[in-house]
Coordinates of C-alpha atoms and ligand atoms in Angstrom, one line a residue:
X1 CA 67.8 252.1 258.9
X2 CA 69.6 254.5 261.2
X3 CA 72.5 254.8 258.6
X4 CA 73.0 255.2 254.9
X5 CA 76.5 253.6 254.8
X6 CA 78.8 251.6 257.0
X7 CA 82.1 252.9 258.4
X8 CA 84.1 250.8 256.0
X9 CA 82.8 251.6 252.6
X10 CA 83.2 255.3 251.7
X11 CA 85.9 256.1 249.2
X12 CA 87.2 259.1 247.2
X13 CA 84.4 258.6 244.7
X14 CA 81.9 259.4 247.4
X15 CA 83.2 262.9 248.0
X16 CA 80.4 265.5 248.4
X17 CA 77.8 262.9 249.2
X18 CA 75.7 263.4 252.3
X19 CA 75.8 260.3 254.5
X20 CA 74.6 259.1 257.8
X21 CA 76.8 256.7 259.7
X22 CA 76.5 254.8 263.0
X23 CA 79.3 253.4 265.1
X24 CA 81.5 253.4 268.2
X25 CA 84.1 256.1 269.1
X26 CA 87.4 254.3 268.6
X27 CA 89.6 257.3 269.2
X28 CA 89.3 261.1 269.4
X29 CA 92.1 263.7 268.9
X30 CA 91.9 267.4 269.6
X31 CA 94.2 269.6 267.5
X32 CA 93.5 273.1 268.5
X33 CA 90.4 274.2 266.6
X34 CA 89.9 270.8 265.0
X35 CA 88.6 267.5 266.5
X36 CA 89.0 264.2 264.8
X37 CA 87.1 261.1 265.7
X38 CA 87.5 257.6 264.4
X39 CA 84.1 256.0 264.1
X40 CA 84.2 252.2 264.1
X41 CA 81.8 249.5 263.1
X42 CA 82.1 245.9 261.9
X43 CA 83.2 247.1 258.5
X44 CA 85.9 249.5 259.3
X45 CA 86.8 253.0 260.5
X46 CA 85.8 256.4 259.1
X47 CA 87.3 259.6 260.3
X48 CA 84.9 262.4 261.4
X49 CA 86.0 266.0 261.5
X50 CA 84.7 268.8 263.6
X51 CA 85.9 272.4 263.4
X52 CA 85.3 275.2 266.0
X53 CA 85.0 277.7 263.1
X54 CA 82.3 275.6 261.3
X55 CA 80.1 274.9 264.4
X56 CA 81.6 275.6 267.8
X57 CA 78.7 273.9 269.7
X58 CA 79.0 270.7 267.7
X59 CA 82.8 270.7 268.0
X60 CA 82.5 271.1 271.8
X61 CA 80.0 268.3 271.9
X62 CA 82.4 266.1 269.9
X63 CA 85.3 266.9 272.3
X64 CA 83.2 265.6 275.3
X65 CA 82.7 262.2 273.7
X66 CA 84.3 259.2 275.4
X67 CA 85.7 256.1 273.9
X68 CA 83.1 253.5 272.8
X69 CA 80.2 256.0 272.9
X70 CA 77.7 255.0 270.2
X71 CA 77.0 257.7 267.7
X72 CA 74.8 258.5 264.7
X73 CA 76.3 261.3 262.6
X74 CA 75.2 263.0 259.4
X75 CA 77.6 264.9 257.3
X76 CA 79.3 265.4 253.9
X77 CA 82.1 263.2 252.6
X78 CA 85.2 265.3 251.9
X79 CA 88.7 264.5 250.7
X80 CA 91.3 264.3 253.5
X81 CA 94.3 266.5 253.5
X82 CA 96.4 263.9 255.3
X83 CA 95.5 260.6 253.7
X84 CA 95.8 257.4 255.7
X85 CA 97.0 254.7 253.3
X86 CA 96.6 252.0 256.0
X87 CA 92.8 252.3 256.1
X88 CA 90.6 251.6 253.1
X89 CA 88.5 254.7 253.8
X90 CA 91.6 256.7 254.6
X91 CA 91.3 259.1 251.6
X92 CA 88.1 260.7 252.9
X93 CA 86.6 262.0 256.1
X94 CA 83.1 263.2 257.1
X95 CA 82.5 266.9 257.8
X96 CA 79.8 266.3 260.4
X97 CA 76.7 268.5 260.5
X98 CA 74.4 266.5 262.9
X99 CA 75.7 264.4 265.9
X100 CA 73.4 262.2 267.9
X101 CA 74.6 260.2 270.9
X102 CA 72.8 256.9 270.6
X103 CA 74.4 255.6 273.8
X104 CA 77.2 256.5 276.2
X105 CA 79.8 254.0 277.4
X106 CA 81.8 253.4 280.5
X107 CA 85.5 253.5 279.9
X108 CA 86.3 250.0 278.6
X109 CA 88.6 248.0 280.9
X110 CA 91.1 247.5 278.1
X111 CA 91.9 249.3 274.8
X112 CA 89.9 248.1 271.8
X113 CA 93.0 247.8 269.6
X114 CA 94.7 244.9 267.9
X115 CA 97.6 245.5 270.3
X116 CA 95.4 245.7 273.4
X117 CA 96.6 246.3 276.9
X118 CA 94.1 243.7 278.3
X119 CA 95.3 240.4 279.7
X120 CA 93.6 237.1 278.7
X121 CA 91.4 236.7 281.7
X122 CA 90.1 240.3 281.5
X123 CA 89.4 240.0 277.8
X124 CA 87.5 236.8 278.4
X125 CA 85.4 238.4 281.2
X126 CA 84.5 241.2 278.8
X127 CA 84.5 239.0 275.7
X128 CA 81.8 241.2 274.1
X129 CA 84.3 244.1 274.1
X130 CA 87.1 241.8 273.0
X131 CA 85.0 240.8 270.0
X132 CA 84.9 244.5 269.0
X133 CA 88.6 244.2 268.2
X134 CA 89.2 243.9 264.5
X135 CA 91.6 240.9 265.0
X136 CA 89.0 238.7 266.8
X137 CA 86.2 239.9 264.6
X138 CA 88.2 238.8 261.5
X139 CA 88.7 235.4 263.0
X140 CA 84.9 235.0 263.4
X141 CA 84.4 236.3 259.8
X142 CA 86.9 233.6 258.6
X143 CA 85.0 231.0 260.6
X144 CA 81.8 232.1 258.9
X145 CA 83.4 231.9 255.5
X146 CA 84.7 228.4 256.0
X147 CA 81.3 227.3 257.3
X148 CA 79.5 228.8 254.2
X149 CA 82.0 227.3 251.8
X150 CA 81.8 223.9 253.5
X151 CA 78.0 224.0 253.1
X152 CA 78.4 225.1 249.4
X153 CA 80.7 222.3 248.6
X154 CA 78.7 219.6 250.4
X155 CA 75.4 220.8 249.1
X156 CA 76.6 220.6 245.5
X157 CA 77.5 217.0 246.2
X158 CA 74.0 216.2 247.4
X159 CA 74.9 216.1 251.1
X160 CA 71.9 217.0 253.3
X161 CA 72.3 218.8 256.7
X162 CA 70.3 217.0 259.4
X163 CA 70.2 218.1 263.0
X164 CA 70.7 215.3 265.6
X165 CA 69.7 215.6 269.2
X166 CA 71.8 217.2 271.9
X167 CA 70.2 215.3 274.8
X168 CA 71.2 211.7 274.3
X169 CA 72.2 208.6 276.1
X170 CA 75.4 208.2 278.0
X171 CA 77.8 205.5 276.8
X172 CA 80.9 204.7 278.7
X173 CA 83.2 204.7 275.6
X174 CA 85.6 207.3 274.4
X175 CA 85.9 210.3 276.6
X176 CA 83.8 211.2 279.6
X177 CA 80.3 212.4 278.9
X178 CA 78.8 215.6 280.2
X179 CA 75.5 214.5 281.8
X180 CA 72.2 216.4 282.3
X181 CA 69.7 215.2 285.0
X182 CA 66.2 214.6 283.8
X183 CA 63.4 216.2 285.9
X184 CA 60.7 214.1 284.4
X185 CA 62.5 210.8 284.6
X186 CA 63.8 210.7 288.1
X187 CA 67.3 209.4 288.7
X188 CA 68.0 209.3 285.0
X189 CA 70.4 211.4 283.0
X190 CA 70.9 212.5 279.5
X191 CA 74.4 212.9 278.1
X192 CA 75.5 215.5 275.7
X193 CA 76.9 214.0 272.5
X194 CA 80.6 213.5 272.1
X195 CA 79.7 213.3 268.4
X196 CA 76.5 212.4 266.5
X197 CA 78.2 209.1 265.5
X198 CA 75.3 206.7 266.1
X199 CA 72.7 209.0 264.7
X200 CA 74.5 209.6 261.5
X201 CA 74.9 205.9 261.1
X202 CA 71.1 205.5 261.7
X203 CA 70.5 208.2 259.1
X204 CA 72.4 205.9 256.6
X205 CA 70.1 203.0 257.6
X206 CA 67.2 205.5 256.9
X207 CA 68.6 205.9 253.4
X208 CA 69.8 209.5 253.6
X209 CA 73.1 208.3 251.9
X210 CA 75.0 211.7 252.3
X211 CA 74.7 213.5 255.5
X212 CA 76.5 216.4 257.1
X213 CA 76.1 218.7 260.0
X214 CA 78.2 221.5 261.4
X215 CA 77.6 220.4 265.0
X216 CA 78.5 221.1 268.6
X217 CA 80.1 218.1 270.4
X218 CA 81.0 217.8 274.1
X219 CA 83.7 215.9 275.8
X220 CA 84.5 216.1 279.5
X221 CA 88.2 215.8 279.2
X222 CA 91.0 217.4 281.2
X223 CA 91.6 220.5 279.3
X224 CA 94.9 220.6 277.5
X225 CA 96.0 223.6 275.5
X226 CA 93.9 223.8 272.4
X227 CA 90.9 221.8 273.7
X228 CA 87.5 223.1 274.6
X229 CA 84.9 221.1 276.4
X230 CA 82.4 222.0 273.7
X231 CA 83.7 222.2 270.1
X232 CA 82.4 222.1 266.6
X233 CA 82.8 219.4 264.0
X234 CA 82.0 219.2 260.3
X235 CA 80.4 215.8 260.7
X236 CA 79.7 213.7 257.6
X237 CA 78.6 210.2 256.6
X238 CA 78.1 208.5 253.2
X239 CA 76.5 205.2 252.1
X240 CA 77.5 202.9 249.3
X241 CA 81.2 204.0 249.5
X242 CA 84.6 202.6 250.2
X243 CA 87.4 204.2 252.1
X244 CA 88.8 205.6 248.8
X245 CA 85.6 207.5 248.0
X246 CA 85.6 209.2 251.4
X247 CA 89.2 210.2 251.2
X248 CA 88.6 211.6 247.7
X249 CA 85.4 213.5 248.7
X250 CA 87.0 215.1 251.7
X251 CA 90.3 215.8 250.0
X252 CA 88.1 217.6 247.6
X253 CA 86.6 219.6 250.4
X254 CA 90.0 220.7 251.6
X255 CA 91.2 221.6 248.2
X256 CA 88.0 223.6 247.7
X257 CA 88.4 225.4 251.1
X258 CA 92.1 226.2 250.6
X259 CA 91.3 227.6 247.2
X260 CA 88.1 229.6 248.0
X261 CA 89.1 230.8 251.5
X262 CA 92.9 231.2 251.2
X263 CA 93.5 231.2 247.4
X264 CA 96.0 228.4 247.9
X265 CA 96.3 225.4 245.5
X266 CA 97.2 222.4 247.5
X267 CA 98.8 219.4 245.8
X268 CA 97.4 215.9 245.9
X269 CA 97.4 214.8 249.5
X270 CA 99.9 211.9 250.1
X271 CA 98.9 208.9 252.2
X272 CA 101.0 207.2 254.9
X273 CA 100.1 204.2 257.0
X274 CA 99.9 204.5 260.7
X275 CA 102.9 202.0 261.0
X276 CA 105.0 204.2 258.7
X277 CA 104.1 207.4 260.5
X278 CA 105.1 205.8 263.9
X279 CA 108.3 204.5 262.4
X280 CA 109.5 207.5 260.6
X281 CA 108.0 210.3 262.8
X282 CA 107.2 208.6 266.1
X283 CA 103.8 210.2 265.8
X284 CA 100.5 209.4 264.1
X285 CA 100.1 213.0 263.1
X286 CA 103.5 214.0 261.6
X287 CA 104.3 217.5 260.7
X288 CA 105.4 217.0 257.1
X289 CA 106.3 220.6 256.4
X290 CA 109.8 219.3 256.9
X291 CA 111.6 215.9 256.5
X292 CA 113.9 215.0 259.4
X293 CA 112.8 211.4 259.8
X294 CA 113.6 209.3 262.8
X295 CA 116.5 207.0 261.8
X296 CA 117.0 203.6 263.4
X297 CA 120.7 203.6 264.3
X298 CA 120.7 200.2 266.2
X299 CA 122.8 198.5 263.5
X300 CA 125.6 201.1 263.6
X301 CA 125.6 202.1 267.3
X302 CA 125.6 198.8 269.1
X303 CA 128.5 196.6 270.0
X304 CA 131.0 199.2 271.2
X305 CA 131.8 200.0 274.8
X306 CA 129.0 202.5 275.2
X307 CA 126.6 200.7 277.6
X308 CA 123.8 203.2 277.3
X309 CA 123.4 202.3 273.7
X310 CA 124.1 198.6 274.1
X311 CA 121.3 198.3 276.6
X312 CA 118.8 200.4 274.7
X313 CA 116.0 198.8 272.8
X314 CA 116.1 201.4 270.2
X315 CA 118.6 204.1 269.1
X316 CA 117.2 206.9 267.0
X317 CA 119.1 209.6 265.1
X318 CA 117.8 212.9 263.8
X319 CA 119.7 214.8 261.2
X320 CA 119.3 218.6 261.7
X321 CA 120.3 220.1 258.4
X322 CA 122.8 222.9 258.7
X323 CA 122.9 222.8 262.5
X324 CA 126.5 221.7 262.9
X325 CA 127.3 225.1 264.1
X326 CA 125.1 224.8 267.2
X327 CA 127.2 226.0 270.1
X328 CA 128.0 224.0 273.2
X329 CA 125.5 226.2 275.0
X330 CA 122.7 225.4 272.5
X331 CA 123.4 221.7 272.7
X332 CA 123.4 221.8 276.5
X333 CA 120.1 223.6 276.3
X334 CA 118.7 220.9 274.0
X335 CA 120.0 218.2 276.3
X336 CA 118.2 219.8 279.2
X337 CA 115.1 220.1 277.0
X338 CA 114.9 216.4 276.2
X339 CA 115.5 215.5 279.9
X340 CA 112.4 217.4 281.0
X341 CA 109.8 215.0 282.5
X342 CA 107.4 215.8 279.6
X343 CA 110.0 214.5 277.1
X344 CA 111.6 212.0 279.4
X345 CA 114.8 211.1 277.6
X346 CA 117.9 210.3 279.8
X347 CA 120.3 212.3 277.6
X348 CA 121.2 213.4 274.2
X349 CA 124.3 212.4 272.1
X350 CA 125.4 214.7 269.3
X351 CA 127.6 214.4 266.2
X352 CA 128.7 217.5 264.4
X353 CA 129.5 216.9 260.7
X354 CA 131.9 219.8 260.4
X355 CA 132.3 221.8 257.3
X356 CA 135.9 220.5 256.9
X357 CA 134.5 217.0 256.7
X358 CA 135.6 215.9 260.2
X359 CA 133.1 214.5 262.7
X360 CA 133.0 215.5 266.3
X361 CA 130.8 213.9 268.8
X362 CA 129.9 213.8 272.5
X363 CA 130.8 210.1 272.6
X364 CA 134.3 210.3 270.9
X365 CA 135.6 208.2 273.8
X366 CA 133.6 205.2 272.5
X367 CA 133.3 205.8 268.8
X368 CA 136.0 206.4 266.2
X369 CA 135.6 208.8 263.3
X370 CA 135.0 205.8 261.1
X371 CA 132.1 204.7 263.3
X372 CA 130.7 208.2 263.2
X373 CA 131.0 208.2 259.4
X374 CA 128.7 205.2 259.3
X375 CA 126.1 207.0 261.5
X376 CA 126.3 210.0 259.1
X377 CA 125.8 207.7 256.2
X378 CA 122.7 206.0 257.6
X379 CA 121.3 209.4 258.5
X380 CA 122.1 210.8 255.1
X381 CA 124.0 213.7 256.9
X382 CA 126.0 216.1 254.9
X383 CA 128.8 218.5 255.9
X384 CA 127.3 221.2 258.1
X385 CA 124.6 218.9 259.6
X386 CA 124.1 218.0 263.2
X387 CA 123.1 214.5 264.2
X388 CA 121.2 214.1 267.5
X389 CA 120.8 210.7 269.0
X390 CA 118.4 209.4 271.6
X391 CA 118.2 205.9 273.0
X392 CA 115.9 203.9 275.2
X393 CA 112.8 201.9 275.3
X394 CA 111.2 201.7 271.8
X395 CA 107.8 203.2 272.6
X396 CA 109.1 206.0 274.8
X397 CA 112.1 207.0 272.8
X398 CA 110.1 207.3 269.6
X399 CA 107.8 209.7 271.4
X400 CA 110.7 211.7 272.8
X401 CA 112.4 211.8 269.3
X402 CA 109.1 212.9 267.8
X403 CA 109.0 215.8 270.3
X404 CA 112.6 216.7 269.7
X405 CA 112.0 216.6 265.9
X406 CA 109.2 219.2 266.3
X407 CA 111.4 221.3 268.6
X408 CA 114.2 221.3 266.2
X409 CA 111.7 222.2 263.4
X410 CA 110.7 225.2 265.5
X411 CA 114.3 226.2 266.2
X412 CA 115.4 225.8 262.6
X413 CA 112.4 227.8 261.4
X414 CA 111.0 224.8 259.4
X415 CA 107.4 225.2 260.7
X416 CA 106.2 228.2 258.7
X417 CA 102.6 229.0 259.5
X418 CA 102.0 230.1 255.9
X419 CA 103.1 226.8 254.5
X420 CA 100.6 224.0 254.5
X421 CA 101.4 220.3 254.3
X422 CA 98.5 217.8 254.4
X423 CA 98.6 214.1 254.9
X424 CA 96.2 211.2 255.1
X425 CA 97.3 208.7 257.8
X426 CA 95.5 205.4 257.1
X427 CA 95.4 201.8 258.4
X428 CA 95.1 202.7 262.1
X429 CA 95.1 199.9 264.6
X430 CA 91.5 198.9 265.3
X431 CA 92.0 198.5 269.0
X432 CA 94.6 199.4 271.6
X433 CA 95.2 198.1 275.1
X434 CA 94.0 200.6 277.7
X435 CA 96.5 200.8 280.6
X436 CA 94.5 203.6 282.3
X437 CA 93.9 206.8 280.6
X438 CA 93.0 209.8 282.7
X439 CA 90.4 210.8 280.2
X440 CA 88.3 207.7 280.5
X441 CA 86.5 206.1 283.4
X442 CA 88.8 203.9 285.6
X443 CA 86.5 200.9 285.0
X444 CA 87.6 200.9 281.4
X445 CA 91.3 200.4 282.0
X446 CA 92.9 197.0 281.6
X447 CA 90.7 196.3 278.5
X448 CA 90.9 196.6 274.8
X449 CA 89.8 199.9 273.7
X450 CA 88.6 201.0 270.2
X451 CA 91.3 203.2 268.8
X452 CA 88.7 205.2 266.8
X453 CA 85.3 204.0 268.0
X454 CA 83.6 200.7 268.4
X455 CA 81.7 201.0 265.1
X456 CA 84.9 201.1 262.9
X457 CA 85.3 198.3 260.5
X458 CA 88.4 196.1 260.5
X459 CA 90.3 195.8 257.2
X460 CA 89.0 192.8 255.3
X461 CA 92.5 191.2 255.2
X462 CA 92.7 191.4 259.0
X463 CA 89.3 189.9 259.8
X464 CA 91.0 186.6 260.6
X465 CA 92.7 188.3 263.5
X466 CA 89.4 189.3 264.9
X467 CA 88.2 185.7 264.6
X468 CA 91.2 184.3 266.3
X469 CA 90.9 186.9 269.1
X470 CA 87.3 185.9 269.5
X471 CA 88.2 182.3 269.9
X472 CA 90.9 183.1 272.4
X473 CA 88.4 185.2 274.4
X474 CA 85.9 182.5 274.3
X475 CA 88.4 179.9 275.4
X476 CA 89.3 182.3 278.2
X477 CA 92.9 182.2 277.6
X478 CA 92.5 185.9 278.1
X479 CA 92.7 185.4 281.8
X480 CA 96.4 186.1 281.6
X481 CA 96.1 189.6 280.3
X482 CA 99.7 190.6 279.5
X483 CA 99.8 188.1 276.6
X484 CA 97.5 190.4 274.7
X485 CA 100.4 192.6 274.0
X486 CA 101.8 190.0 271.7
X487 CA 98.5 189.5 269.9
X488 CA 98.7 190.8 266.3
X489 CA 96.6 193.8 266.3
X490 CA 94.0 194.1 263.5
X491 CA 94.1 197.2 261.4
X492 CA 91.0 199.3 260.8
X493 CA 89.6 201.0 257.8
X494 CA 90.2 204.2 259.7
X495 CA 91.9 207.4 258.5
X496 CA 93.0 210.8 259.8
X497 CA 93.6 213.9 257.9
X498 CA 96.6 215.8 259.3
X499 CA 97.7 219.3 258.4
X500 CA 101.0 220.7 259.6
X501 CA 101.2 218.1 262.4
X502 CA 97.7 218.8 263.6
X503 CA 94.9 216.2 263.4
X504 CA 92.2 218.1 261.6
X505 CA 89.8 215.2 261.3
X506 CA 89.3 211.5 261.2
X507 CA 86.8 208.8 260.3
X508 CA 86.3 205.3 259.2
X509 CA 84.3 202.8 257.2
X510 CA 81.8 201.3 259.6
X511 CA 80.7 197.9 260.5
X512 CA 77.2 197.4 259.0
X513 CA 76.8 193.8 260.0
X514 CA 75.3 192.8 263.3
X515 CA 77.4 189.8 263.9
X516 CA 80.7 191.6 263.3
X517 CA 79.5 194.5 265.5
X518 CA 78.7 191.9 268.2
X519 CA 82.2 190.5 267.9
X520 CA 83.7 194.0 268.3
X521 CA 81.8 194.6 271.5
X522 CA 82.9 191.2 272.7
X523 CA 86.6 192.1 272.1
X524 CA 86.0 195.4 273.8
X525 CA 84.8 193.6 276.9
X526 CA 81.1 194.2 276.7
X527 CA 78.9 191.3 277.7
X528 CA 76.0 190.5 275.3
X529 CA 73.6 192.2 277.8
X530 CA 75.7 195.3 278.2
X531 CA 76.2 195.6 274.4
X532 CA 72.4 195.2 273.9
X533 CA 71.7 197.7 276.6
X534 CA 74.1 200.4 275.4
X535 CA 74.0 199.9 271.6
X536 CA 71.0 197.6 271.0
X537 CA 69.2 200.3 269.0
X538 CA 72.1 200.4 266.5
X539 CA 72.6 196.7 266.3
X540 CA 68.8 196.2 265.8
X541 CA 68.8 198.9 263.1
X542 CA 71.5 196.9 261.3
X543 CA 69.0 194.1 260.9
X544 CA 66.7 196.2 258.8
X545 CA 68.9 196.6 255.7
X546 CA 71.9 198.7 256.8
X547 CA 73.8 199.9 253.7
X548 CA 77.6 199.8 253.7
X549 CA 78.7 203.2 254.9
X550 CA 81.5 205.3 256.4
X551 CA 82.3 208.9 257.3
X552 CA 84.5 211.4 258.7
X553 CA 84.4 214.4 261.1
X554 CA 86.6 217.4 260.7
X555 CA 87.5 219.6 263.7
X556 CA 85.9 222.9 262.6
X557 CA 87.6 225.1 265.3
X558 CA 91.0 223.7 264.4
X559 CA 90.4 224.1 260.7
X560 CA 89.6 227.8 261.4
X561 CA 92.6 228.4 263.6
X562 CA 94.9 226.7 261.0
X563 CA 93.5 228.8 258.2
X564 CA 93.9 231.9 260.4
X565 CA 97.6 231.0 261.0
X566 CA 97.0 230.7 264.8
X567 CA 97.9 228.0 267.3
X568 CA 95.0 228.4 269.6
X569 CA 91.4 227.5 268.7
X570 CA 90.1 229.9 271.4
X571 CA 90.4 233.0 269.3
X572 CA 88.2 231.4 266.7
X573 CA 85.3 230.7 269.1
X574 CA 83.0 233.6 269.9
X575 CA 82.6 232.7 273.6
X576 CA 85.2 230.1 274.6
X577 CA 85.9 228.5 278.0
X578 CA 89.1 229.0 279.9
X579 CA 91.6 226.2 280.9
X580 CA 89.5 225.2 283.8
X581 CA 86.4 224.8 281.6
X582 CA 84.9 228.0 282.9
X583 CA 83.1 230.7 281.0
X584 CA 84.3 233.6 283.1
X585 CA 82.0 236.1 281.4
X586 CA 78.7 234.4 282.4
X587 CA 80.4 232.7 285.3
X588 CA 79.5 229.1 284.4
X589 CA 79.4 226.4 285.6
X590 CA 77.6 227.7 288.7
X591 CA 75.5 226.4 291.6
X592 CA 71.8 225.9 291.1
X593 CA 69.1 226.7 293.6
X594 CA 67.9 224.4 296.3
X595 CA 64.5 224.4 294.6
X596 CA 66.0 223.2 291.3
X597 CA 68.0 220.5 293.2
X598 CA 64.8 219.5 295.0
X599 CA 62.9 219.1 291.8
X600 CA 65.6 216.9 290.4
X601 CA 65.8 215.0 293.6
X602 CA 69.5 215.6 293.7
X603 CA 71.3 215.8 297.0
X604 CA 74.7 217.4 296.9
X605 CA 77.6 215.8 298.7
X606 CA 78.9 218.1 301.5
X607 CA 82.1 219.7 300.4
X608 CA 84.8 219.2 303.1
Ligands
LIG701 N1 82.6 210.4 265.2 C1 84.0 210.4 264.9 C2 84.7 211.4 265.8 O1 84.0 212.3 266.4 C3 84.3 210.8 263.5 C4 83.8 209.7 262.6 O2 84.2 208.6 262.7 O3 83.1 210.1 261.6 O4 85.9 211.4 266.0

C-alpha cells in the first residue's frame, strides 16, 4: 500500500506516530512561515503542516501545490494548537517530512466543496470531480449501505439473487422499450427490460420460490423531474404466498432498513384501499404526514344562487388548520396557483373561520353565516382555520384538490423531510381505459390497459366481472366503446407502498392459470395469436405446474433519495442522465459510424 492510514482516521491518540497518507489537496493556506494543506480522501480530511524553519525546501514545495494535486506524504502526527471541532481528525495535524507528488491536476472547473460554485450542467460534465464532493460521496455511501442491508435481510429469509438478461424481447405494454438492433439476426431487435417481470415469474415456475435482484430497468419515457431512463429496482418474487405474506415480508424490509440505516423505528404500516385514497386524498399515493382530507361539500353547498357550485359535479373543501390569518394577498396568490394550467381549477373559494368565531368568505353574497357554519361543521374546521373550496368535474377537481392539498402542506410546513409516513395502498383497479397516454405507443390508446401489468391477478371476489366482460367482448357489444366507462372495474390483488406521498414500490399477486391469463389478454385487446406471439413462453410455462406466486419491486433510487432526505434521485446515482436523457459526461447517446450502421443494415432517415 502507498499509505499507512486514511485521511479520516487519525485522532489525538495517534500523536507521535509516523504515518504515510495519500490524497488530494483540498485547500492550502500560507501564513507567513507556515503552510497548511488539507489533504482529502474518501474518508475525510487531515491537515498537513509545513514550516520554513523546519525545512525551507519542503515548505516551498508545499506552497507550489495546486488544488487537487495528488500527494503521498510521510510525517509525524502532532497535536494541533487550533483544534477544529468540525472535523473528526481536527485535533491533530501531520508535521510532514517527505512529500511526493503522485500526480498534478488542472484547476478544477468548480470548487470541490459542499457549497460548490459549479452549476448543474458543469458538475454533470465533470461528474468524476463532482463525486469527490463529500455530499455526493455520502449519498453513494448511503446507497451502498441500503443495498447491503437489503441483501442481508432478504438473504436471511432465503431469498436468492438471480441475474436475469438485459437483452430481451420487446413487448408493447407499459412504457416504451429501449431497443437494440441485433447484428446476427438481421432486422431484429432486442429490448432492454422495463423490469424482469416475466423472468422472475418463470423462476417461480422453476421452483426458486424466493427470488430477488437489485437490478437495472429501462423505460423510454418522457423524462419528468425525478425520472431516469435507467433506474434500479429491488425486484422480488415469492411462491406459495398470498398478498398478506408479501405485504408483511416487505413491510419487514422497510422496518429493517429504517432501523439499521436511519435508526428510526417505524410503526405498523396502515393500509388504505385505492378507492379510499382517491376519495380522501384525490391521489393513489397520498402524503400521510398530514391529514387535511378532501371533504365532499356537495350536500351543504348546492341549492343556493351560486351557479358555479350548482353546476359542478363535485365540490371539495380542504381545511387548512390555523391558516385563517392568510392575507388577501396570500389568498390571491393561491387562487392564481390553482388556476395555472398544470392544476386547472377555474377558481378558489375561501372561508375564514376567524378567532372571534365569525365566518368570512369570498362568497358572502350567496351564503349566509349559517350556511358557512354548516360547511365548517362538515370540514371539522375550528376557530383559526381556513377552508378552501374547489368545484368542477369529479375527476379533474379531485386531482386539483390533491395538488392544492400538497401545496398547502408545503406552505404550512407539514411536509417535514425528517418525518416518515408509510402507507400500503391496496385493491387497485385491475385495468383502466387508455385514452391516449404520451408514454405508450399510440396504437394502444382506445383500449383497456393493465393498471399494474397484464400478469396481475384479479381479486377473487371480482372474478365474475372478468367473466361478464369476456362475454360482452365475445358478443361484440364492445363495438360502442364509451359504454365501457360504465363497466364495473374489477379490482386487482395489487398494492403500492407509499412513503411521504412518493410511490416507493408496487407489486401484485400474479395469475398462474393459463385460462385466466388468456382472458386477461383478451380484455386487453390481444388476439389469441398476438398473445401467443408476445407471451406464449409464459403461458406455456404455466402449463408445467406454475405455483401460486406474487411479488413486488421497490424503486431503489427513490428509496435512497428518501432516506437521504432529498427530492431528486439524481444525486443518488453515480452517473445520472440529464432531463433530455443525455449523459453529458460521455456525450451519449451519440451517432454511430457508417460501418456500424452497415453491419446492422440500418439506413438512417435523412434529418430535414
Ligand atoms: N414488475 C413490476 C414493476 O416493475 C413490479 C412487480 O409487479 O413486481 O412495476
